[in-house]
PDB file of C-alpha atoms in Angstrom:
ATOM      1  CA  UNK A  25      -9.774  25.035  49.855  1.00 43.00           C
ATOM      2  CA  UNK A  26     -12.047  22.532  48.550  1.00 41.00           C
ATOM      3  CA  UNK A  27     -11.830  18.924  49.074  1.00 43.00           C
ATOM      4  CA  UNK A  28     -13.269  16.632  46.572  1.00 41.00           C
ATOM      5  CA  UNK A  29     -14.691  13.178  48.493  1.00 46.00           C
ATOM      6  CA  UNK A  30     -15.215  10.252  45.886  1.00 42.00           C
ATOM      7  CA  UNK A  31     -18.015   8.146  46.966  1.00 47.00           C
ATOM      8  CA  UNK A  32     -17.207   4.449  47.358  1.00 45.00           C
ATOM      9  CA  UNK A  33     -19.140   3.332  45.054  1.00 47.00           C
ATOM     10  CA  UNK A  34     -18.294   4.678  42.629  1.00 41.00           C
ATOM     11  CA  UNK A  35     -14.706   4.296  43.080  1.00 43.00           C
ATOM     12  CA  UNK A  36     -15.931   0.736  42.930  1.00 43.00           C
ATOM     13  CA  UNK A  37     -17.696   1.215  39.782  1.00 43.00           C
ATOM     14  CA  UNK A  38     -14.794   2.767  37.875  1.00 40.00           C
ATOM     15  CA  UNK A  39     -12.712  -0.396  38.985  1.00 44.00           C
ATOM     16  CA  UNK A  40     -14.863  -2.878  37.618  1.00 45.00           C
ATOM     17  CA  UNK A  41     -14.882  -1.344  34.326  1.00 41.00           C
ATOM     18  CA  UNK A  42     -11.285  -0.945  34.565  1.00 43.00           C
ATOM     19  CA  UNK A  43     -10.615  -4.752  35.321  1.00 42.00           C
ATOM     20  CA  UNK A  44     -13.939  -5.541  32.757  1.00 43.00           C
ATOM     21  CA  UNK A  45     -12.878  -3.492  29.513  1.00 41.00           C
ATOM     22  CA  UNK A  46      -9.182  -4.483  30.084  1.00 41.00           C
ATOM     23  CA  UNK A  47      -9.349  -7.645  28.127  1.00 40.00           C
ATOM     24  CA  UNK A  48     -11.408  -5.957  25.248  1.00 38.00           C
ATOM     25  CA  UNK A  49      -8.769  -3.508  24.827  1.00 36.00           C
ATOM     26  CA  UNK A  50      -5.892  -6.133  23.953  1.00 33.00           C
ATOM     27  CA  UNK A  51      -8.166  -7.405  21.149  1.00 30.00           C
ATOM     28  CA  UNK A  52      -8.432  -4.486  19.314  1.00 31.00           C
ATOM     29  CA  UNK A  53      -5.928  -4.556  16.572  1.00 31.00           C
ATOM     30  CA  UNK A  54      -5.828  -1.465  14.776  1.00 34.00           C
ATOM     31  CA  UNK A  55      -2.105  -1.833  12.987  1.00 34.00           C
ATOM     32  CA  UNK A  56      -2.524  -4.943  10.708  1.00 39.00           C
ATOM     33  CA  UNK A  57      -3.391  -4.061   6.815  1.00 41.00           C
ATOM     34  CA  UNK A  58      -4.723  -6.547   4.789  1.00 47.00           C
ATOM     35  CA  UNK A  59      -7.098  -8.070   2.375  1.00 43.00           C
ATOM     36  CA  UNK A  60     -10.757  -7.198   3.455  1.00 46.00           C
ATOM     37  CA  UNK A  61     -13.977  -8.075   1.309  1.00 45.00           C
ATOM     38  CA  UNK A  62     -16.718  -6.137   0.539  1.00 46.00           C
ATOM     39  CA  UNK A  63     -20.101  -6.929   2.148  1.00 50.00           C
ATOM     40  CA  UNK A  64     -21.683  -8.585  -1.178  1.00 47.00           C
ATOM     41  CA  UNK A  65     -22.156  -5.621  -3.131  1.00 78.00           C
ATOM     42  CA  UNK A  66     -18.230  -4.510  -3.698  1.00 86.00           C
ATOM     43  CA  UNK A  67     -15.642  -6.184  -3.003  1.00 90.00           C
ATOM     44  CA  UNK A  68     -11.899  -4.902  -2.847  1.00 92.00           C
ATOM     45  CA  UNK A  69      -8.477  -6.546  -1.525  1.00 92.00           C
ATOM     46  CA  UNK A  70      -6.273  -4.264   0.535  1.00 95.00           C
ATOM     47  CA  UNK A  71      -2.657  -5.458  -1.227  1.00 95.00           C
ATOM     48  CA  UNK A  72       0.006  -2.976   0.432  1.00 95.00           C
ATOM     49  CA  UNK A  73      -0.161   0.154   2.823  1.00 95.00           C
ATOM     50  CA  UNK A  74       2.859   2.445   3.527  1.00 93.00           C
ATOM     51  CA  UNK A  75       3.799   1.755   6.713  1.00 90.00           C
ATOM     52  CA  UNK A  76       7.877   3.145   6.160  1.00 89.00           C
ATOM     53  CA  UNK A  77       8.823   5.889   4.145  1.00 92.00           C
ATOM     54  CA  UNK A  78       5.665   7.781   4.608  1.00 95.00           C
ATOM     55  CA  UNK A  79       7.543  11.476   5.005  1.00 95.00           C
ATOM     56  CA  UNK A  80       7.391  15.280   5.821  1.00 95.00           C
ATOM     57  CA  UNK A  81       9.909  16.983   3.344  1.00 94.00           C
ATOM     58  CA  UNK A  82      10.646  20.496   3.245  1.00 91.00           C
ATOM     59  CA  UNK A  83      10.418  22.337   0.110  1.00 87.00           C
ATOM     60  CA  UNK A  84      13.069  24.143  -1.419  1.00 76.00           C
ATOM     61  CA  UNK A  85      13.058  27.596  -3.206  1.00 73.00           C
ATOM     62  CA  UNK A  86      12.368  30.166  -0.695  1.00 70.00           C
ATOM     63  CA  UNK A  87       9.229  28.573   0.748  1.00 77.00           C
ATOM     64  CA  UNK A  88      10.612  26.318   3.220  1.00 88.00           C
ATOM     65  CA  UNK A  89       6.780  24.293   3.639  1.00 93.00           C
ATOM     66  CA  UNK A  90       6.974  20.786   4.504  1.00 95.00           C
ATOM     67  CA  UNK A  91       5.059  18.496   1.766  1.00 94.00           C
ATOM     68  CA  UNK A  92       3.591  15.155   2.865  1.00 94.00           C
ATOM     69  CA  UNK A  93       5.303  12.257   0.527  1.00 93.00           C
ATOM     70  CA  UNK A  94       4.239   9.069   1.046  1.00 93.00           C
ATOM     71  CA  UNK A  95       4.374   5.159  -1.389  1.00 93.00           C
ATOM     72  CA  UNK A  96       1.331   4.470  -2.679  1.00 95.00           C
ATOM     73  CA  UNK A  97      -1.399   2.308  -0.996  1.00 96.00           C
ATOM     74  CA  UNK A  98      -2.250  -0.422  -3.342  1.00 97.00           C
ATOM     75  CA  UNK A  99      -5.676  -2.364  -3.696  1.00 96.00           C
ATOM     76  CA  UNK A 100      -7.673  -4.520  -5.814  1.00 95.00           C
ATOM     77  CA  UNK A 101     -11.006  -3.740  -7.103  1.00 93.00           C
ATOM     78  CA  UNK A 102     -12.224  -7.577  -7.857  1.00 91.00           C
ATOM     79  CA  UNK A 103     -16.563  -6.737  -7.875  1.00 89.00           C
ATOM     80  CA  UNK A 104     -18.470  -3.086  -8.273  1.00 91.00           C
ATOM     81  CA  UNK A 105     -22.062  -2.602  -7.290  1.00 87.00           C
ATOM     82  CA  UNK A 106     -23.414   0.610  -7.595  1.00 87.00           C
ATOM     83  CA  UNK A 107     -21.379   4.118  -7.410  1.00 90.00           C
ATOM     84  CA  UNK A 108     -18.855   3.006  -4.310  1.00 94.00           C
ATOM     85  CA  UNK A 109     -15.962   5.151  -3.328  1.00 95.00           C
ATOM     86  CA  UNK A 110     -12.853   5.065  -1.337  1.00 95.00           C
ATOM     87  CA  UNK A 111     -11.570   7.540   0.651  1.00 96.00           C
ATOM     88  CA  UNK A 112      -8.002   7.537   1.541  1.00 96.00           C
ATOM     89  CA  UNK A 113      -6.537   9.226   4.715  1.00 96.00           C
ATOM     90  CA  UNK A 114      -3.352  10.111   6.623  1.00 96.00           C
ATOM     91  CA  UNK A 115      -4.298  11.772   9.986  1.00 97.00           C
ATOM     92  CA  UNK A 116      -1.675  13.431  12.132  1.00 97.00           C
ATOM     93  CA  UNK A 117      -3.425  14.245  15.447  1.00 97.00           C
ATOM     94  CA  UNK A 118      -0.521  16.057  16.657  1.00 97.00           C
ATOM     95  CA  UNK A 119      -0.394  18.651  14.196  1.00 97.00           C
ATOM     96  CA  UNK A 120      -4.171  18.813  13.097  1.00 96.00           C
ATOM     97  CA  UNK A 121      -3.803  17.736   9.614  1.00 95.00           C
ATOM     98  CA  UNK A 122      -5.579  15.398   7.815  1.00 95.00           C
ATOM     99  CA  UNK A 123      -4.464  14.777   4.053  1.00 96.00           C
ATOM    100  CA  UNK A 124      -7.524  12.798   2.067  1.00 95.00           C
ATOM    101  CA  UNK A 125      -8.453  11.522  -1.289  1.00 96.00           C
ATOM    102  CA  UNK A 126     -10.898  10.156  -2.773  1.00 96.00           C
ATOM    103  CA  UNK A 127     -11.723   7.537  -5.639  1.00 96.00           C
ATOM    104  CA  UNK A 128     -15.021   6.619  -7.141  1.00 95.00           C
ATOM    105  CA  UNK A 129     -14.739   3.166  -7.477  1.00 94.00           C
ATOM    106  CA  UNK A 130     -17.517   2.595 -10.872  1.00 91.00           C
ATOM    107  CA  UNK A 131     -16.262   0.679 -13.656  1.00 89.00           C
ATOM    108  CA  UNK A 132     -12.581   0.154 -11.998  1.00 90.00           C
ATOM    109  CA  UNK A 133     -13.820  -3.621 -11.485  1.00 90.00           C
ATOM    110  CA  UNK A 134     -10.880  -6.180 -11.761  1.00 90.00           C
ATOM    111  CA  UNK A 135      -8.299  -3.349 -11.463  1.00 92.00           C
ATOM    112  CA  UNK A 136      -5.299  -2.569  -9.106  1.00 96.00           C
ATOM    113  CA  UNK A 137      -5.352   1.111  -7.775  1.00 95.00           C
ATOM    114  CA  UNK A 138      -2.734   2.990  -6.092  1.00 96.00           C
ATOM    115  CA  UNK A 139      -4.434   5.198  -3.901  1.00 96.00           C
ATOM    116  CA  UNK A 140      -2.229   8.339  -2.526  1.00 93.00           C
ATOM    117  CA  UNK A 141      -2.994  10.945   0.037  1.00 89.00           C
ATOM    118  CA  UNK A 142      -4.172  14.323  -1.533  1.00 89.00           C
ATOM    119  CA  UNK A 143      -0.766  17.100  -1.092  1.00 88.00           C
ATOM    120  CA  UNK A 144      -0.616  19.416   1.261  1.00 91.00           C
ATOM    121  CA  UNK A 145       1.765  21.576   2.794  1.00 91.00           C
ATOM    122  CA  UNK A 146       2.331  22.531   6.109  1.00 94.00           C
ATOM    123  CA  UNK A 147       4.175  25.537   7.577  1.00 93.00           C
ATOM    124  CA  UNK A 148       7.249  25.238   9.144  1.00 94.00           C
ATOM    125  CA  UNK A 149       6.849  27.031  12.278  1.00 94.00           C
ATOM    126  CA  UNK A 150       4.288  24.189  13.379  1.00 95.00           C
ATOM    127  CA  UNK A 151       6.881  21.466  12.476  1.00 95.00           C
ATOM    128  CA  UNK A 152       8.886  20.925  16.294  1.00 95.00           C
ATOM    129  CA  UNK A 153       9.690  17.136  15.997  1.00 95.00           C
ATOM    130  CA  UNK A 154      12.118  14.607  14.013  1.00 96.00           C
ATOM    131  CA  UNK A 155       8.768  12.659  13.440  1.00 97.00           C
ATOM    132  CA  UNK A 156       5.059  12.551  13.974  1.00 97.00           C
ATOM    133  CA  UNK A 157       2.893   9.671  14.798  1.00 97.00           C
ATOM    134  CA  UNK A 158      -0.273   9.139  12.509  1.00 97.00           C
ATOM    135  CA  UNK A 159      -3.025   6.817  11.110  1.00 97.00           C
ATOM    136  CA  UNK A 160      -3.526   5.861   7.958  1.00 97.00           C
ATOM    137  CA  UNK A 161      -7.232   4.804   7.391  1.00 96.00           C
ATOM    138  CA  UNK A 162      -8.905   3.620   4.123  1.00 96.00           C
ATOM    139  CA  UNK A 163     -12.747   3.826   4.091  1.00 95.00           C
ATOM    140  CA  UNK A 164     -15.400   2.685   1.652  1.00 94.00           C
ATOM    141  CA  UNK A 165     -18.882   4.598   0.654  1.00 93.00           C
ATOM    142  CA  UNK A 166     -21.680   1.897  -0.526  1.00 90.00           C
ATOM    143  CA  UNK A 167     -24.795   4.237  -0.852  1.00 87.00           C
ATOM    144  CA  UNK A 168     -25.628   6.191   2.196  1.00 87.00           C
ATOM    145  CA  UNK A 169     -23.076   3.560   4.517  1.00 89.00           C
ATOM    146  CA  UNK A 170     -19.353   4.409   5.261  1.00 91.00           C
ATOM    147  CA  UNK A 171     -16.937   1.823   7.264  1.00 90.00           C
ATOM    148  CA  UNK A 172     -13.365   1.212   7.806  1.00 93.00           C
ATOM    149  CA  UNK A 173     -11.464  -1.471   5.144  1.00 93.00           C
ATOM    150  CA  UNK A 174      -8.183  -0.791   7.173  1.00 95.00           C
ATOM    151  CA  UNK A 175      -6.585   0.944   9.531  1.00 96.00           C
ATOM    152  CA  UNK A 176      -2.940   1.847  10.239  1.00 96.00           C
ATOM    153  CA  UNK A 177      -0.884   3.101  12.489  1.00 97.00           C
ATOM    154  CA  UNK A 178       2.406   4.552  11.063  1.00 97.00           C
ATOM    155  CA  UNK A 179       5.497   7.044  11.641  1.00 97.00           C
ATOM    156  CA  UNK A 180       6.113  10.188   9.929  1.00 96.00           C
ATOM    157  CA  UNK A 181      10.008  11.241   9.753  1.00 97.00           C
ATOM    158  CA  UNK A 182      10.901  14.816   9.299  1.00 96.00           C
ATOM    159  CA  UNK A 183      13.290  15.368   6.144  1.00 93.00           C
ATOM    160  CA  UNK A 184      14.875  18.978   5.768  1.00 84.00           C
TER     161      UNK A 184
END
């Protein structure tokens, strides 16, 4: 049998950065949705993410998939520099599925866009739960640079 002996310090060590990183953690604030500016160059206004009704349905006729259905998330475009794009995503880490889309954001300046996740369809046998836990992230593209506008964390029922 062999016996694993943790040295004290760095027992001690892990306890410090337990007590030190325990604060940070509270501040991070990953569920609220709302406006967020550009950094100069584009600048776009989170209005409204789906945070209830977001859905697995099964299909009918024979096939019996389950189809993610969700209400549009809605933002405004107010300033475009460049060729920016969006990319829109529902992530359920339980299942392994990410559903994206993606809009190109040139000459949409001034405009509301209701951005939806791309379909997909998922096969019954992997569906075991009444509902699924998930994040909804929306990401911008200026150039070669990619960061988070918002991100969500939401619950996905199961309809039959």
């Amino acid at each position: 049998m062999t016996e694993w002996v943790v040295p004290a310090t760095f027992a001690l060590f892990v306890s410090i950065l337990a007590v030190a990183s325990g604060p940070l953690v509270g501040a991070v604030d990953i569920t609220q949705a709302g406006p967020s500016v550009g950094d100069g160059s584009t600048a776009v206004t989170v209005d409204s993410v789906p945070t209830e009704q977001v859905t697995l349905n099964q299909g009918r006729f024979g096939s019996g998939r389950y189809h993610l259905d969700a209400p549009p998330a809605v933002m405004t475009v107010d300033r475009v520099t460049g060729n920016p794009a969006v990319r829109y995503t529902i992530d359920i880490p339980s299942l392994w599925i990410t559903a994206t889309s993606r809009y190109e954001l040139a000459g949409t300046e001034g405009t509301r866009m209701r951005l939806r996740p791309k379909p997909i369809g998922i096969s019954p046998q992997r569906i075991n739960r009444g509902s699924y836990d998930a994040v909804l992230t929306i990401w911008i593209r200026e150039g070669d640079r990619e960061r988070q506008i918002t991100v969500t964390q939401i619950t996905i029922e199961v309809r039959q």
